[in-house]
Amino acid sequence: YHPCQILADYLTIREKLGNTRGLKLGVAWTSAPNYVRPISVPHSLILMMPRLGIDVTLAYPPEFELLPEIEEQARRNAKESDARFEISHRFEDAFEDADVVIPKSWGPLVHTQDHAEGIRLIEAYPDWRCDAERMALGKDHMLYMHPLPADRGREVTDEVIDGPQSVVYDEAENRLHVQKALMALTM
């Protein structure tokens, strides 16, 4: 899990778009074969965001599924909060009509623990990359978010991460604020 990142993500969405109920968040796997990244961020996104009334579309190639029990808990959280949670194996589904998109790489850790096989699987999907064409599928106000560091040229093109829809630096700054809030609540 990555709770501080997801709290920062939620704070950023609230700051930029106001009321979050009924917003569509696209969480999409991206191809970045530098190394096999963990699944903590997508796990936490699909668990928390539906609980806050945000509809989530999770898109990944079949070999990049998340833990089945986490996906099932996300379905229950969405149902209990009157939100939607959908899984697709089509990259564009995360972007279409979305208010926010978080395209991020993770490893095929449920499918295989073999590092070399994991890299081969990542390299099998080079077109799973966030670019201006995919961003145009969302709403006009759609935000691009990423927990950073992003693999430029693989996960996302420069024109997107440096463009007007990108809020990655506000998102990164909000990590400080949510972590201070957590410390204040627990100390």
Short mmCIF file of C-alpha atoms in Angstrom, two decimals:
data_model
loop_
_atom_site.label_atom_id
_atom_site.label_comp_id
_atom_site.label_asym_id
_atom_site.label_seq_id
_atom_site.Cartn_x
_atom_site.Cartn_y
_atom_site.Cartn_z
CA TYR A 1 0.00 0.00 0.00
CA HIS A 2 1.00 3.64 -0.48
CA PRO A 3 -1.45 5.62 1.67
CA CYS A 4 0.45 8.93 1.83
CA GLN A 5 0.69 9.09 -1.96
CA ILE A 6 -3.01 8.40 -2.37
CA LEU A 7 -3.95 11.01 0.22
CA ALA A 8 -1.81 13.51 -1.71
CA ASP A 9 -3.53 12.45 -4.93
CA TYR A 10 -6.96 12.96 -3.38
CA LEU A 11 -5.99 16.35 -1.96
CA THR A 12 -4.75 17.42 -5.40
CA ILE A 13 -7.98 16.30 -7.07
CA ARG A 14 -10.02 18.20 -4.46
CA GLU A 15 -7.89 21.32 -4.91
CA LYS A 16 -8.20 21.28 -8.69
CA LEU A 17 -11.73 19.97 -9.28
CA GLY A 18 -13.68 20.54 -6.05
CA ASN A 19 -16.34 17.96 -5.23
CA THR A 20 -15.05 14.52 -6.14
CA ARG A 21 -18.30 12.52 -6.13
CA GLY A 22 -18.98 11.14 -9.58
CA LEU A 23 -15.62 12.06 -11.07
CA LYS A 24 -13.96 9.45 -13.29
CA LEU A 25 -10.39 8.47 -12.46
CA GLY A 26 -8.49 6.38 -14.97
CA VAL A 27 -5.69 4.27 -13.50
CA ALA A 28 -3.69 2.81 -16.36
CA TRP A 29 -0.66 0.56 -16.52
CA THR A 30 2.16 1.95 -18.67
CA SER A 31 5.18 0.35 -20.30
CA ALA A 32 8.46 1.26 -18.61
CA PRO A 33 10.93 -1.63 -18.82
CA ASN A 34 13.74 -0.07 -16.76
CA TYR A 35 12.77 -2.22 -13.81
CA VAL A 36 9.78 -4.08 -12.37
CA ARG A 37 7.94 -1.49 -10.28
CA PRO A 38 5.77 -2.31 -7.24
CA ILE A 39 1.97 -2.53 -7.27
CA SER A 40 1.40 -0.46 -4.13
CA VAL A 41 0.18 2.75 -5.84
CA PRO A 42 -2.45 1.14 -8.08
CA HIS A 43 -3.61 -1.05 -5.17
CA SER A 44 -4.11 1.99 -2.97
CA LEU A 45 -5.76 4.05 -5.73
CA ILE A 46 -8.39 1.44 -6.50
CA LEU A 47 -9.09 0.82 -2.80
CA MET A 48 -9.38 4.44 -1.64
CA MET A 49 -10.80 6.48 -4.50
CA PRO A 50 -14.12 4.57 -4.81
CA ARG A 51 -14.61 4.97 -1.05
CA LEU A 52 -14.55 8.73 -1.68
CA GLY A 53 -17.18 8.56 -4.41
CA ILE A 54 -14.79 8.57 -7.37
CA ASP A 55 -15.54 6.18 -10.22
CA VAL A 56 -12.40 4.24 -11.17
CA THR A 57 -11.51 2.56 -14.43
CA LEU A 58 -8.44 0.36 -14.09
CA ALA A 59 -6.78 -0.57 -17.39
CA TYR A 60 -3.94 -3.05 -17.79
CA PRO A 61 -2.77 -5.84 -20.10
CA PRO A 62 -3.92 -9.27 -18.86
CA GLU A 63 -0.52 -10.16 -17.39
CA PHE A 64 -0.49 -7.06 -15.16
CA GLU A 65 -3.46 -7.81 -12.96
CA LEU A 66 -3.38 -6.66 -9.37
CA LEU A 67 -3.93 -8.97 -6.42
CA PRO A 68 -7.40 -10.53 -6.89
CA GLU A 69 -8.38 -9.86 -3.28
CA ILE A 70 -7.51 -6.16 -3.71
CA GLU A 71 -9.55 -5.92 -6.91
CA GLU A 72 -12.47 -7.61 -5.12
CA GLN A 73 -12.18 -5.22 -2.15
CA ALA A 74 -12.20 -2.29 -4.62
CA ARG A 75 -15.47 -3.64 -6.06
CA ARG A 76 -16.97 -3.84 -2.56
CA ASN A 77 -15.73 -0.34 -1.67
CA ALA A 78 -17.28 1.05 -4.84
CA LYS A 79 -20.61 -0.68 -4.21
CA GLU A 80 -20.75 0.53 -0.60
CA SER A 81 -19.99 4.11 -1.71
CA ASP A 82 -22.30 4.10 -4.74
CA ALA A 83 -19.31 4.51 -7.05
CA ARG A 84 -18.18 2.44 -10.03
CA PHE A 85 -15.10 0.27 -10.35
CA GLU A 86 -14.31 -1.28 -13.73
CA ILE A 87 -11.39 -3.25 -15.12
CA SER A 88 -10.43 -3.12 -18.77
CA HIS A 89 -7.64 -4.56 -20.88
CA ARG A 90 -7.87 -1.61 -23.28
CA PHE A 91 -5.54 1.33 -22.47
CA GLU A 92 -7.85 4.01 -23.89
CA ASP A 93 -10.70 3.05 -21.53
CA ALA A 94 -8.85 4.73 -18.65
CA PHE A 95 -8.75 8.00 -20.60
CA GLU A 96 -12.16 8.16 -22.27
CA ASP A 97 -14.38 10.76 -20.60
CA ALA A 98 -12.05 10.89 -17.57
CA ASP A 99 -11.64 13.82 -15.20
CA VAL A 100 -8.28 12.57 -13.91
CA VAL A 101 -5.84 10.01 -15.22
CA ILE A 102 -2.93 8.37 -13.43
CA PRO A 103 -0.98 6.28 -15.96
CA LYS A 104 1.76 4.43 -14.10
CA SER A 105 3.96 1.40 -14.58
CA TRP A 106 3.92 -1.65 -12.33
CA GLY A 107 5.32 -5.12 -12.67
CA PRO A 108 3.49 -8.35 -13.55
CA LEU A 109 4.02 -9.47 -9.96
CA VAL A 110 0.83 -11.52 -9.73
CA HIS A 111 1.60 -13.24 -13.05
CA THR A 112 5.32 -13.97 -12.49
CA GLN A 113 8.10 -13.40 -9.99
CA ASP A 114 10.79 -14.00 -12.63
CA HIS A 115 12.52 -10.67 -13.31
CA ALA A 116 13.59 -11.47 -16.88
CA GLU A 117 10.09 -12.65 -17.80
CA GLY A 118 8.66 -9.52 -16.19
CA ILE A 119 10.84 -7.28 -18.34
CA ARG A 120 9.84 -9.26 -21.46
CA LEU A 121 6.17 -8.79 -20.63
CA ILE A 122 6.62 -5.06 -20.05
CA GLU A 123 8.38 -4.73 -23.40
CA ALA A 124 5.49 -6.53 -25.13
CA TYR A 125 3.27 -3.45 -24.70
CA PRO A 126 5.29 -0.43 -25.92
CA ASP A 127 2.15 1.45 -27.04
CA TRP A 128 0.80 1.66 -23.50
CA ARG A 129 2.18 5.18 -23.05
CA CYS A 130 0.43 8.40 -22.07
CA ASP A 131 0.58 10.88 -24.93
CA ALA A 132 -1.40 13.85 -26.24
CA GLU A 133 -3.61 11.60 -28.36
CA ARG A 134 -4.74 9.64 -25.29
CA MET A 135 -5.12 12.81 -23.21
CA ALA A 136 -7.50 14.17 -25.87
CA LEU A 137 -9.90 11.30 -25.05
CA GLY A 138 -10.69 12.79 -21.63
CA LYS A 139 -12.73 15.77 -20.61
CA ASP A 140 -11.34 19.20 -21.46
CA HIS A 141 -10.34 19.75 -17.82
CA MET A 142 -8.77 16.29 -17.40
CA LEU A 143 -5.75 16.25 -15.10
CA TYR A 144 -2.60 14.20 -15.63
CA MET A 145 -1.14 12.88 -12.37
CA HIS A 146 1.78 10.61 -11.52
CA PRO A 147 3.47 9.76 -8.19
CA LEU A 148 6.90 10.48 -9.74
CA PRO A 149 9.46 9.82 -10.86
CA ALA A 150 7.91 9.18 -14.26
CA ASP A 151 9.85 7.45 -16.98
CA ARG A 152 9.77 10.16 -19.66
CA GLY A 153 9.39 8.80 -23.16
CA ARG A 154 8.20 5.43 -21.88
CA GLU A 155 5.37 6.05 -19.41
CA VAL A 156 4.57 9.56 -20.61
CA THR A 157 5.63 11.97 -23.32
CA ASP A 158 7.25 15.28 -22.44
CA GLU A 159 4.36 17.24 -23.97
CA VAL A 160 1.97 15.66 -21.43
CA ILE A 161 4.04 15.73 -18.24
CA ASP A 162 5.20 19.30 -19.00
CA GLY A 163 1.84 20.38 -20.42
CA PRO A 164 -1.08 22.36 -19.00
CA GLN A 165 -3.03 19.27 -17.84
CA SER A 166 -0.15 18.05 -15.69
CA VAL A 167 -0.38 18.68 -11.95
CA VAL A 168 2.50 16.40 -10.93
CA TYR A 169 4.39 19.08 -9.00
CA ASP A 170 1.31 20.18 -7.03
CA GLU A 171 0.68 16.50 -6.34
CA ALA A 172 4.27 16.04 -5.11
CA GLU A 173 4.00 19.12 -2.88
CA ASN A 174 0.80 17.77 -1.36
CA ARG A 175 2.74 14.77 -0.03
CA LEU A 176 4.29 17.15 2.52
CA HIS A 177 0.91 18.51 3.59
CA VAL A 178 -0.85 15.16 4.01
CA GLN A 179 2.11 13.69 5.89
CA LYS A 180 2.14 16.68 8.26
CA ALA A 181 -1.60 16.19 8.79
CA LEU A 182 -1.09 12.49 9.55
CA MET A 183 1.66 13.33 12.03
CA ALA A 184 -0.56 15.92 13.70
CA LEU A 185 -3.37 13.36 14.01
CA THR A 186 -1.16 10.65 15.48
CA MET A 187 1.12 12.58 17.80
#
